[in-house]
């Protein structure tokens, strides 16, 4: 899984081709290539924000424009040198990127698309009408960038400048994607709610995604200003935004190389079809629609789809073989077993919590205390408020009334990521694994406990990111091994049997090293043998000193595993005590089991099948 060893031969070949390319091109072709590289840079930025982070950004061409226009204005109006103007151009573009990213804090998907498109339109309007931007005529007379006496007015020489900048930008993008920031961005794309509950600061990550995209846009704009030395509104028009979108969708938005392929390919096709511009636009539109329908992962995604289809049978055999091997967690040696915070009060204290959804009261004056090191069961009929209680405890819902305290925090005021970083972990009733990431990556997302603010390391000290990466990978190996998941490390969760997915969710929750673990119906959908494994896993987790709260329908499991059980009915606690006490409470028998007697407690009350 080393980041650096990936295909060195291919990289060497790319370097040789990049170096030799201009020798085979005439003056016009090298111009086209210079333009293609600029679009490729823009497309990589789009790939990062849309494909990797899942944020719809239709303002990329405005970022491009801000970079180009800032450089143009500062060099021609204000008399700055080209490179000073360029640095100010990047800073300005990044600030604009943050501004454009602000709506992403409030809205997602097509709403975000519409807002960013509106901002891009506003930008084009502004440059077309403002005096400082030269209106529709644009700005000419941008100086040739000076560079160590190299004549950058020569488009062959300019090519080498561009290709070096581009190589650095692409390598940086790949570095981001494969390390902790990229994993968090992808986790956010796959399931923002789960990512938040696993410690990812969603608002900051969204802003970071726009910051990345705008930086690439700004760099592209500066290169454009230096190459053409003239800027005018039509370059930053919506038709170019659409072209860029087509590049990213056709090439494959989740792969940076795919974005580059799409960008270079479409620039070349556009040149070939320059006499048929109207039909070309129509053609791109049709191809984009076909891609979205038949190959949503773009050209870059096609090899993987083929590979997956071919290996599906073989993979399922692997899985079956691994499944047959009995998995049981190793018992924790007594000297390693610890009780976290055993003498620092309750692990979880819920007092008089009420949660209303409009007229519906899902939780009604719930009070319960869980002691450190306890395994607490929460049972109750479907719709009795169990999951809502977990959502309140994990910070997803604010209680309408009452207080919750745990992991050393006032939970009513904390955000899910803060609770996760403070030592709370949970699983979800309906499984919320990051579906486009491997099992190993799912775990790595949670292993990383750093704050998002530490992304400055990427810009200033990438070596720090890399050494941290080695530590995380080693820890991931340990967790995978501990939960018997090594054989599935590189598989995508949805290709695995349900029981294994449940186990991955527990392993992922435990990767954060929590002191309090919430399990929402972990046995739902498991077979008998897997329920046995689950029981052993939960015990071994408790033996590590973790407090476990478990919602479960499988009464056999709850009765055998939990020291105390809390029974909810219609949002109210109707009983609490040891399994024997609870099973003998008349209210419980009535509310939960109809009029059957305790002797008839079914071993397996049908689990909710609300997948
Ligand atoms: P359980 O997990 O015990 O089966 P839930 O906590 O999921 O029950 O649901 C309790 C009640 O609250 C149900 O009536 C459910 O429809 C309602 N409920 C849960 N979440 C929401 C929500 N986000 N908005 C409105 N109603 C909700
Ligand atoms: Mg539930």
XYZ file of C-alpha atoms and ligand atoms in Angstrom:
639
model
C 0.000 0.000 0.000
C 2.981 2.296 -0.333
C 2.107 5.568 -1.985
C 5.390 6.066 -3.718
C 6.001 2.710 -5.356
C 2.912 2.892 -7.599
C 3.974 2.105 -11.141
C 7.383 3.824 -11.322
C 7.923 2.480 -14.851
C 4.758 4.156 -16.052
C 5.793 7.429 -14.464
C 9.222 7.234 -16.104
C 7.576 6.585 -19.466
C 5.265 9.568 -18.954
C 8.311 11.757 -18.207
C 10.090 10.654 -21.389
C 6.981 11.233 -23.511
C 6.363 14.615 -21.879
C 9.943 15.639 -22.563
C 10.024 14.451 -26.184
C 6.517 15.526 -27.191
C 7.286 19.056 -28.458
C 9.885 17.706 -30.892
C 7.131 16.079 -32.917
C 4.738 19.044 -32.956
C 4.376 22.085 -35.183
C 3.739 25.594 -33.861
C -0.038 25.246 -33.937
C -0.140 21.814 -32.313
C 2.039 22.912 -29.428
C -0.409 25.744 -28.823
C -3.251 23.227 -28.629
C -1.228 21.091 -26.224
C -0.502 24.134 -24.041
C -4.238 24.805 -23.856
C -4.959 21.137 -23.149
C -2.630 21.151 -20.139
C -4.436 24.172 -18.719
C -7.774 22.407 -19.076
C -6.266 19.291 -17.540
C -5.315 21.328 -14.467
C -8.841 22.683 -14.237
C -10.231 19.177 -14.605
C -8.035 17.816 -11.809
C -9.432 20.531 -9.545
C -12.952 19.531 -10.572
C -12.120 15.880 -9.950
C -10.997 16.702 -6.427
C -14.063 18.699 -5.459
C -16.702 16.688 -7.340
C -15.346 13.179 -7.754
C -13.397 12.871 -4.523
C -15.310 15.151 -2.158
C -18.732 14.804 -3.805
C -19.403 18.559 -3.857
C -21.067 19.792 -7.029
C -19.066 22.753 -8.235
C -20.082 24.568 -11.390
C -17.926 27.580 -10.615
C -14.593 26.077 -11.609
C -14.353 28.281 -14.688
C -14.953 31.291 -12.456
C -11.948 30.237 -10.336
C -10.032 29.968 -13.608
C -11.203 33.477 -14.478
C -10.340 34.969 -11.095
C -6.778 33.647 -11.410
C -6.392 34.945 -14.966
C -8.048 38.306 -14.399
C -6.237 39.040 -11.135
C -2.932 38.424 -12.890
C -4.033 40.530 -15.859
C -5.247 43.447 -13.762
C -2.276 43.483 -11.400
C 0.300 43.333 -14.189
C -1.328 45.825 -16.565
C -3.118 48.302 -14.268
C -1.019 48.158 -11.134
C 2.392 47.481 -12.633
C 3.199 44.380 -10.542
C 5.692 41.864 -11.884
C 4.152 38.700 -13.344
C 5.060 36.338 -10.502
C 4.020 38.730 -7.744
C 0.708 39.121 -9.527
C 0.525 35.344 -9.880
C 0.935 34.745 -6.147
C -1.683 37.392 -5.364
C -3.845 35.759 -8.042
C -3.690 32.388 -6.304
C -4.479 33.936 -2.925
C -7.444 35.806 -4.399
C -8.740 32.662 -6.082
C -8.479 30.698 -2.860
C -10.462 33.365 -1.031
C -13.101 33.282 -3.754
C -13.071 29.472 -3.475
C -13.894 29.694 0.217
C -16.678 32.143 -0.549
C -18.176 29.911 -3.234
C -17.865 26.970 -0.842
C -19.943 28.671 1.853
C -23.308 27.553 0.386
C -22.058 23.948 0.640
C -22.340 24.271 4.400
C -26.091 24.605 4.036
C -26.989 22.664 0.899
C -25.868 19.756 -1.209
C -26.366 18.024 -4.558
C -28.333 19.867 -7.234
C -29.061 22.844 -4.982
C -25.357 23.376 -4.606
C -24.985 22.963 -8.370
C -27.512 25.712 -9.000
C -25.940 28.098 -6.506
C -22.395 27.614 -7.796
C -23.659 27.992 -11.352
C -25.333 31.245 -10.329
C -22.070 32.496 -8.841
C -20.211 31.570 -12.043
C -22.818 33.470 -14.078
C -22.454 36.455 -11.788
C -18.711 36.418 -12.365
C -19.071 36.379 -16.168
C -21.560 39.228 -15.929
C -19.214 41.212 -13.802
C -16.160 40.816 -16.050
C -18.279 41.639 -19.096
C -19.536 44.890 -17.587
C -16.910 46.187 -15.168
C -14.459 48.836 -16.206
C -11.446 47.398 -14.425
C -11.798 44.121 -16.369
C -11.948 45.914 -19.702
C -15.572 44.877 -20.289
C -16.286 42.703 -23.314
C -12.928 43.631 -24.847
C -10.991 42.099 -21.995
C -7.434 42.977 -21.047
C -4.462 42.705 -23.364
C -0.799 43.457 -22.899
C -0.099 40.990 -20.082
C 3.716 40.699 -19.920
C 5.624 37.539 -20.753
C 6.495 35.821 -17.460
C 10.247 36.236 -16.871
C 12.020 33.049 -15.809
C 15.815 32.727 -15.488
C 16.333 34.170 -18.944
C 14.179 31.491 -20.601
C 12.034 32.955 -23.369
C 8.514 32.002 -22.307
C 7.031 33.850 -25.280
C 8.089 30.727 -27.136
C 5.196 28.302 -26.793
C 7.591 25.332 -26.847
C 9.358 26.716 -23.805
C 6.051 27.561 -22.200
C 5.066 23.932 -22.621
C 7.902 22.864 -20.331
C 6.867 25.368 -17.680
C 3.303 24.102 -17.863
C 4.210 20.445 -17.789
C 6.352 20.885 -14.667
C 3.586 22.797 -12.884
C 1.052 20.245 -14.054
C 3.143 17.267 -12.891
C 3.520 18.807 -9.439
C -0.201 19.598 -9.277
C -1.208 16.105 -10.358
C 1.209 14.447 -7.944
C -0.082 16.642 -5.126
C -3.671 15.752 -6.019
C -2.854 12.035 -6.032
C -1.058 12.455 -2.721
C -4.114 14.114 -1.199
C -6.476 11.442 -2.531
C -4.453 8.544 -1.146
C -3.721 9.940 2.289
C -5.801 10.989 5.252
C -7.385 14.141 3.837
C -8.485 12.338 0.683
C -9.911 9.450 2.653
C -11.974 11.819 4.758
C -13.183 13.654 1.675
C -14.217 10.360 0.086
C -15.877 9.205 3.291
C -17.829 12.467 3.313
C -18.825 11.863 -0.322
C -20.016 8.316 0.408
C -21.927 9.086 3.611
C -21.570 12.485 5.237
C -23.612 11.501 8.289
C -21.542 8.425 9.049
C -18.319 10.316 8.334
C -19.341 12.945 10.868
C -20.098 10.305 13.459
C -16.625 8.836 12.792
C -14.831 12.098 13.574
C -14.762 13.935 10.226
C -15.440 17.672 10.491
C -17.851 17.912 7.592
C -18.121 21.732 7.313
C -14.357 22.192 7.303
C -13.905 19.344 4.833
C -16.389 20.897 2.425
C -14.526 24.185 2.588
C -11.240 22.363 2.089
C -12.634 20.721 -1.042
C -13.548 24.092 -2.521
C -10.192 25.483 -1.475
C -8.432 22.707 -3.375
C -10.563 23.176 -6.480
C -10.051 26.921 -6.493
C -6.293 26.575 -6.076
C -6.146 24.405 -9.194
C -8.419 26.862 -10.973
C -6.219 29.796 -9.950
C -3.011 28.113 -11.114
C -4.652 27.292 -14.450
C -5.799 30.899 -14.800
C -2.297 32.237 -14.191
C -0.779 29.854 -16.724
C -3.451 30.914 -19.187
C -2.742 34.610 -18.642
C 0.972 34.003 -19.193
C 0.397 31.908 -22.298
C -2.197 33.954 -24.197
C -1.326 37.295 -22.528
C -4.869 38.425 -23.172
C -8.051 37.680 -21.205
C -11.657 38.160 -22.318
C -15.010 37.033 -20.895
C -15.799 34.293 -23.436
C -12.957 32.091 -22.157
C -14.728 31.874 -18.795
C -18.210 31.440 -20.194
C -20.722 28.788 -19.258
C -20.096 26.888 -22.475
C -16.531 26.327 -21.308
C -17.875 25.340 -17.883
C -19.986 22.747 -19.627
C -17.010 21.547 -21.641
C -15.078 21.146 -18.399
C -17.931 19.220 -16.834
C -18.044 16.970 -19.890
C -14.284 16.339 -19.583
C -14.617 15.272 -15.985
C -17.699 13.105 -16.494
C -16.425 11.425 -19.641
C -12.918 10.900 -18.263
C -14.157 9.686 -14.898
C -14.568 12.100 -12.030
C -13.317 9.767 -9.323
C -9.942 9.296 -10.969
C -7.612 12.257 -11.379
C -5.944 10.539 -14.333
C -9.406 10.030 -15.804
C -10.045 13.776 -15.515
C -6.776 14.458 -17.328
C -7.633 11.975 -20.086
C -11.071 13.563 -20.482
C -9.594 17.067 -20.614
C -6.870 16.321 -23.143
C -9.226 14.185 -25.232
C -11.949 16.827 -25.430
C -9.536 19.669 -26.198
C -8.160 17.629 -29.108
C -11.650 16.708 -30.310
C -12.733 20.329 -30.032
C -9.812 21.325 -32.246
C -10.666 18.640 -34.790
C -14.283 19.808 -34.875
C -13.545 23.523 -34.825
C -15.531 24.064 -38.052
C -18.578 22.310 -36.606
C -18.712 24.004 -33.224
C -22.502 23.849 -32.863
C -22.697 20.136 -33.629
C -19.716 19.519 -31.394
C -21.562 21.046 -28.414
C -24.533 18.846 -29.149
C -22.213 15.860 -29.485
C -20.606 16.471 -26.075
C -24.079 16.707 -24.578
C -25.120 13.372 -26.031
C -21.881 11.670 -24.969
C -22.244 13.044 -21.439
C -25.787 11.686 -21.181
C -24.678 8.298 -22.499
C -21.795 8.206 -20.037
C -23.973 9.143 -17.083
C -26.402 6.368 -17.974
C -24.063 3.579 -19.060
C -20.697 4.334 -17.468
C -21.217 6.657 -14.515
C -17.605 6.228 -13.473
C -16.389 7.469 -16.861
C -13.655 6.062 -19.074
C -11.338 5.689 -16.093
C -13.925 3.541 -14.345
C -14.445 1.119 -17.229
C -11.388 -1.120 -16.623
C -12.392 -1.551 -13.009
C -15.967 -2.406 -13.937
C -14.707 -5.055 -16.333
C -12.256 -6.390 -13.791
C -14.972 -6.535 -11.150
C -17.327 -8.361 -13.468
C -14.661 -10.922 -14.354
C -13.447 -11.497 -10.826
C -16.863 -11.544 -9.214
C -17.079 -15.310 -9.277
C -13.536 -15.824 -8.089
C -13.993 -13.252 -5.369
C -17.132 -14.871 -4.056
C -15.194 -18.128 -3.791
C -12.488 -16.354 -1.798
C -15.122 -14.927 0.461
C -16.753 -18.278 0.984
C -13.409 -19.856 1.862
C -12.641 -17.097 4.329
C -16.115 -17.308 5.785
C -15.776 -21.000 6.454
C -12.715 -20.371 8.564
C -14.225 -19.852 11.996
C -13.549 -16.402 13.335
C -13.420 -15.732 17.020
C -11.726 -12.767 18.653
C -8.685 -13.539 20.715
C -9.243 -13.221 24.415
C -7.607 -10.138 25.836
C -4.740 -11.062 28.178
C -5.625 -10.099 31.718
C -2.707 -7.678 32.027
C -3.942 -5.718 28.989
C -7.512 -5.521 30.143
C -8.234 -2.140 31.604
C -11.227 -0.265 32.776
C -11.185 3.150 31.242
C -12.235 5.834 33.684
C -13.577 3.247 36.126
C -13.588 5.692 38.980
C -14.633 8.849 37.148
C -18.403 8.608 37.403
C -20.887 7.128 34.949
C -19.910 6.420 31.341
C -23.207 7.802 30.143
C -25.811 9.806 31.989
C -29.121 10.615 30.371
C -31.478 12.736 32.424
C -35.077 13.498 31.538
C -34.501 13.479 27.794
C -37.472 14.148 25.580
C -37.233 14.187 21.794
C -40.136 15.366 19.684
C -40.548 15.236 15.923
C -43.391 17.661 15.331
C -46.367 16.164 17.108
C -44.666 12.809 17.663
C -42.851 12.267 20.943
C -40.204 9.671 20.122
C -38.554 9.858 23.550
C -40.466 10.832 26.644
C -38.579 11.823 29.802
C -35.949 9.116 29.473
C -33.489 8.832 32.328
C -30.761 6.226 32.426
C -27.230 5.816 33.679
C -24.628 3.445 32.320
C -21.630 2.606 34.482
C -18.136 2.284 33.016
C -17.287 -1.192 31.791
C -20.925 -2.245 31.655
C -22.667 -3.959 28.762
C -26.102 -2.362 28.723
C -28.938 -3.723 26.650
C -31.704 -1.505 25.278
C -34.752 -3.403 24.122
C -38.226 -2.441 23.063
C -40.690 -2.942 20.232
C -40.125 -1.373 16.820
C -40.684 2.364 16.893
C -40.175 2.615 20.650
C -37.400 5.198 20.236
C -34.241 3.108 20.606
C -32.477 4.421 17.512
C -33.638 7.938 18.327
C -31.991 7.560 21.729
C -28.700 6.588 20.023
C -29.034 9.525 17.658
C -29.416 11.844 20.626
C -26.474 10.252 22.456
C -24.205 10.468 19.401
C -25.055 14.118 18.753
C -27.047 13.616 15.545
C -30.207 14.941 17.189
C -30.497 17.650 19.790
C -32.774 16.603 22.652
C -35.940 18.718 22.879
C -35.574 18.627 26.658
C -33.176 17.146 29.167
C -29.435 16.562 29.426
C -27.022 13.960 28.186
C -23.465 13.636 29.454
C -20.813 11.148 28.426
C -17.226 10.832 27.177
C -16.498 13.845 29.367
C -18.792 16.173 27.437
C -22.167 17.825 27.561
C -23.603 15.860 24.667
C -26.580 18.124 24.118
C -24.208 20.805 22.853
C -21.555 18.769 21.054
C -21.354 17.844 17.392
C -21.009 14.215 16.317
C -17.369 14.613 15.250
C -16.474 16.130 18.613
C -18.071 13.222 20.431
C -16.242 10.787 18.182
C -12.909 12.450 18.893
C -13.783 12.461 22.616
C -14.186 8.670 22.601
C -17.676 7.762 21.428
C -18.242 5.302 18.616
C -21.358 3.813 17.107
C -22.681 1.499 14.452
C -25.879 2.005 12.489
C -28.964 -0.149 12.331
C -28.939 -0.039 8.539
C -25.158 -0.282 8.026
C -23.506 2.873 6.845
C -20.158 1.773 5.498
C -18.332 3.987 3.007
C -19.331 2.048 -0.068
C -16.802 3.360 -2.599
C -13.872 2.756 -0.294
C -12.143 -0.493 0.552
C -12.536 -2.177 3.934
C -9.040 -1.030 4.849
C -9.873 2.559 3.900
C -13.099 2.421 5.910
C -11.006 1.610 8.938
C -8.256 4.106 8.110
C -10.790 6.952 8.044
C -11.582 6.316 11.688
C -8.046 5.471 12.791
C -7.038 8.998 11.889
C -7.945 11.079 14.931
C -6.350 14.321 13.746
C -8.271 17.552 13.371
C -9.005 18.867 9.885
C -7.082 22.019 10.698
C -3.887 19.972 10.450
C -4.260 19.909 6.639
C -1.761 22.784 6.566
C 0.769 19.938 6.722
C -0.072 19.082 3.144
C 1.133 22.463 1.956
C 4.060 22.935 4.295
C 5.292 19.546 5.490
C 4.090 16.646 3.313
C 6.745 14.401 4.873
C 4.802 14.649 8.122
C 1.670 13.436 6.346
C 3.598 10.540 4.876
C 5.155 9.348 8.120
C 1.777 9.592 9.834
C 0.423 7.521 6.942
C 2.846 4.687 7.666
C 1.756 4.662 11.296
C -1.925 4.563 10.304
C -1.374 1.727 7.839
C 0.379 -0.351 10.471
C -2.498 0.223 12.889
C -4.994 -0.699 10.173
C -3.210 -4.017 9.660
C -3.587 -4.721 13.361
C -7.301 -3.919 13.461
C -8.002 -5.920 10.284
C -6.221 -8.874 11.787
C -7.897 -8.512 15.158
C -11.365 -8.644 13.584
C -10.529 -11.373 11.083
C -10.872 -9.017 8.112
C -7.415 -9.257 6.559
C -8.748 -11.383 3.685
C -11.233 -8.646 2.770
C -8.954 -5.646 3.263
C -9.012 -4.527 -0.361
C -12.626 -5.448 -1.136
C -15.469 -2.973 -1.275
C -17.926 -3.596 1.565
C -21.002 -4.185 -0.569
C -19.297 -7.089 -2.344
C -19.104 -8.917 0.995
C -21.670 -11.015 2.854
C -23.925 -9.180 5.259
C -22.442 -10.741 8.368
C -18.975 -9.570 7.402
C -20.257 -6.062 6.730
C -21.669 -5.978 10.254
C -18.286 -7.030 11.605
C -16.554 -4.352 9.521
C -18.828 -1.755 11.057
C -17.831 -2.839 14.547
C -14.146 -2.916 13.615
C -14.477 0.550 12.096
C -16.164 1.883 15.228
C -13.421 0.366 17.386
C -10.660 1.810 15.198
C -11.162 5.168 16.885
C -10.193 3.680 20.254
C -13.494 4.645 21.917
C -14.380 4.442 25.594
C -18.102 4.180 24.830
C -19.478 2.027 22.015
C -23.094 2.144 20.823
C -24.271 -0.840 18.772
C -27.630 -0.502 17.014
C -29.037 -3.982 16.365
C -25.682 -5.581 15.541
C -27.209 -9.065 15.285
C -29.915 -8.148 12.774
C -29.565 -10.378 9.736
C -26.850 -12.578 11.232
C -26.993 -16.376 11.247
C -26.626 -18.420 14.418
C -22.904 -18.894 14.146
C -22.378 -15.196 13.462
C -24.453 -14.262 16.512
C -22.078 -16.402 18.558
C -19.104 -14.549 17.065
C -20.773 -11.230 17.777
C -21.290 -12.183 21.386
C -17.605 -13.052 21.740
C -16.597 -9.819 20.013
C -18.725 -7.676 22.326
C -17.294 -9.428 25.386
C -13.738 -8.925 24.197
C -14.472 -5.253 23.519
C -15.776 -4.846 27.042
C -12.707 -6.626 28.383
C -10.631 -3.907 26.730
C -12.315 -1.478 29.089
C -14.941 -0.133 26.701
C -18.474 0.527 27.887
C -20.992 -0.995 25.471
C -24.608 -0.001 24.940
C -26.429 -2.445 22.744
C -29.816 -2.175 21.073
C -30.966 -5.633 20.148
C -34.007 -7.637 19.201
C -32.370 -10.985 19.693
C -33.479 -11.657 23.268
C -31.249 -14.689 23.665
C -28.231 -12.512 22.937
C -29.347 -9.659 25.184
C -30.158 -11.960 28.073
C -26.820 -13.747 27.909
C -24.623 -10.740 27.215
C -25.940 -7.764 29.155
C -25.517 -7.068 32.836
C -28.424 -4.677 32.832
C -31.274 -4.093 30.429
C -33.390 -1.006 29.846
C -36.767 -1.509 28.246
C -38.342 1.231 26.162
C -41.944 1.315 25.013
C -43.402 4.230 23.076
C -40.448 6.407 24.063
C -40.729 5.736 27.792
C -38.510 3.608 30.011
C -40.835 0.953 31.412
C -38.302 -1.249 33.166
C -34.653 -1.510 34.029
C -32.623 -4.138 35.802
C -30.800 -7.413 35.412
C -32.044 -9.750 32.659
C -33.919 -11.854 35.201
C -35.567 -8.828 36.836
C -36.618 -7.354 33.529
C -37.981 -10.614 32.209
C -40.173 -10.888 35.283
C -41.632 -7.361 35.076
C -45.309 -7.526 34.150
C -45.203 -4.261 32.151
C -42.432 -5.664 29.998
C -44.256 -8.865 29.344
C -47.303 -6.920 28.372
C -45.649 -4.201 26.281
C -42.979 -6.185 24.650
C -44.163 -9.719 24.379
C -47.911 -9.418 24.252
C -49.486 -11.767 26.790
C -46.913 -14.517 26.648
C -45.340 -15.575 29.917
C -41.627 -15.090 30.687
C -41.023 -18.746 29.961
C -42.053 -18.118 26.395
C -39.565 -15.352 25.723
C -38.601 -16.062 22.149
C -34.930 -16.475 21.508
C -35.223 -14.398 18.398
C -37.911 -11.776 18.105
C -38.075 -10.818 14.448
C -35.522 -8.079 13.753
C -36.596 -4.903 12.049
C -35.931 -5.403 8.380
C -35.810 -1.763 7.429
C -32.727 -1.848 5.264
P -36.725 2.057 17.126
O -35.287 2.212 16.809
O -36.996 1.776 18.557
O -37.389 1.061 16.249
P -36.907 4.795 16.279
O -36.108 5.492 17.284
O -36.268 4.558 14.966
O -37.464 3.430 16.868
O -38.226 5.599 16.027
C -39.079 6.043 17.074
C -40.178 6.885 16.482
O -39.647 8.131 16.071
C -40.829 6.267 15.269
O -42.201 6.539 15.325
C -40.193 6.996 14.128
O -41.068 7.069 13.035
C -39.932 8.361 14.718
N -38.767 9.010 14.126
C -37.500 8.602 14.220
N -36.669 9.461 13.593
C -37.457 10.443 13.095
C -37.210 11.636 12.335
N -35.969 11.983 11.975
N -38.259 12.401 11.992
C -39.515 12.054 12.361
N -39.806 10.966 13.061
C -38.807 10.157 13.434
Mg -34.087 1.286 15.490
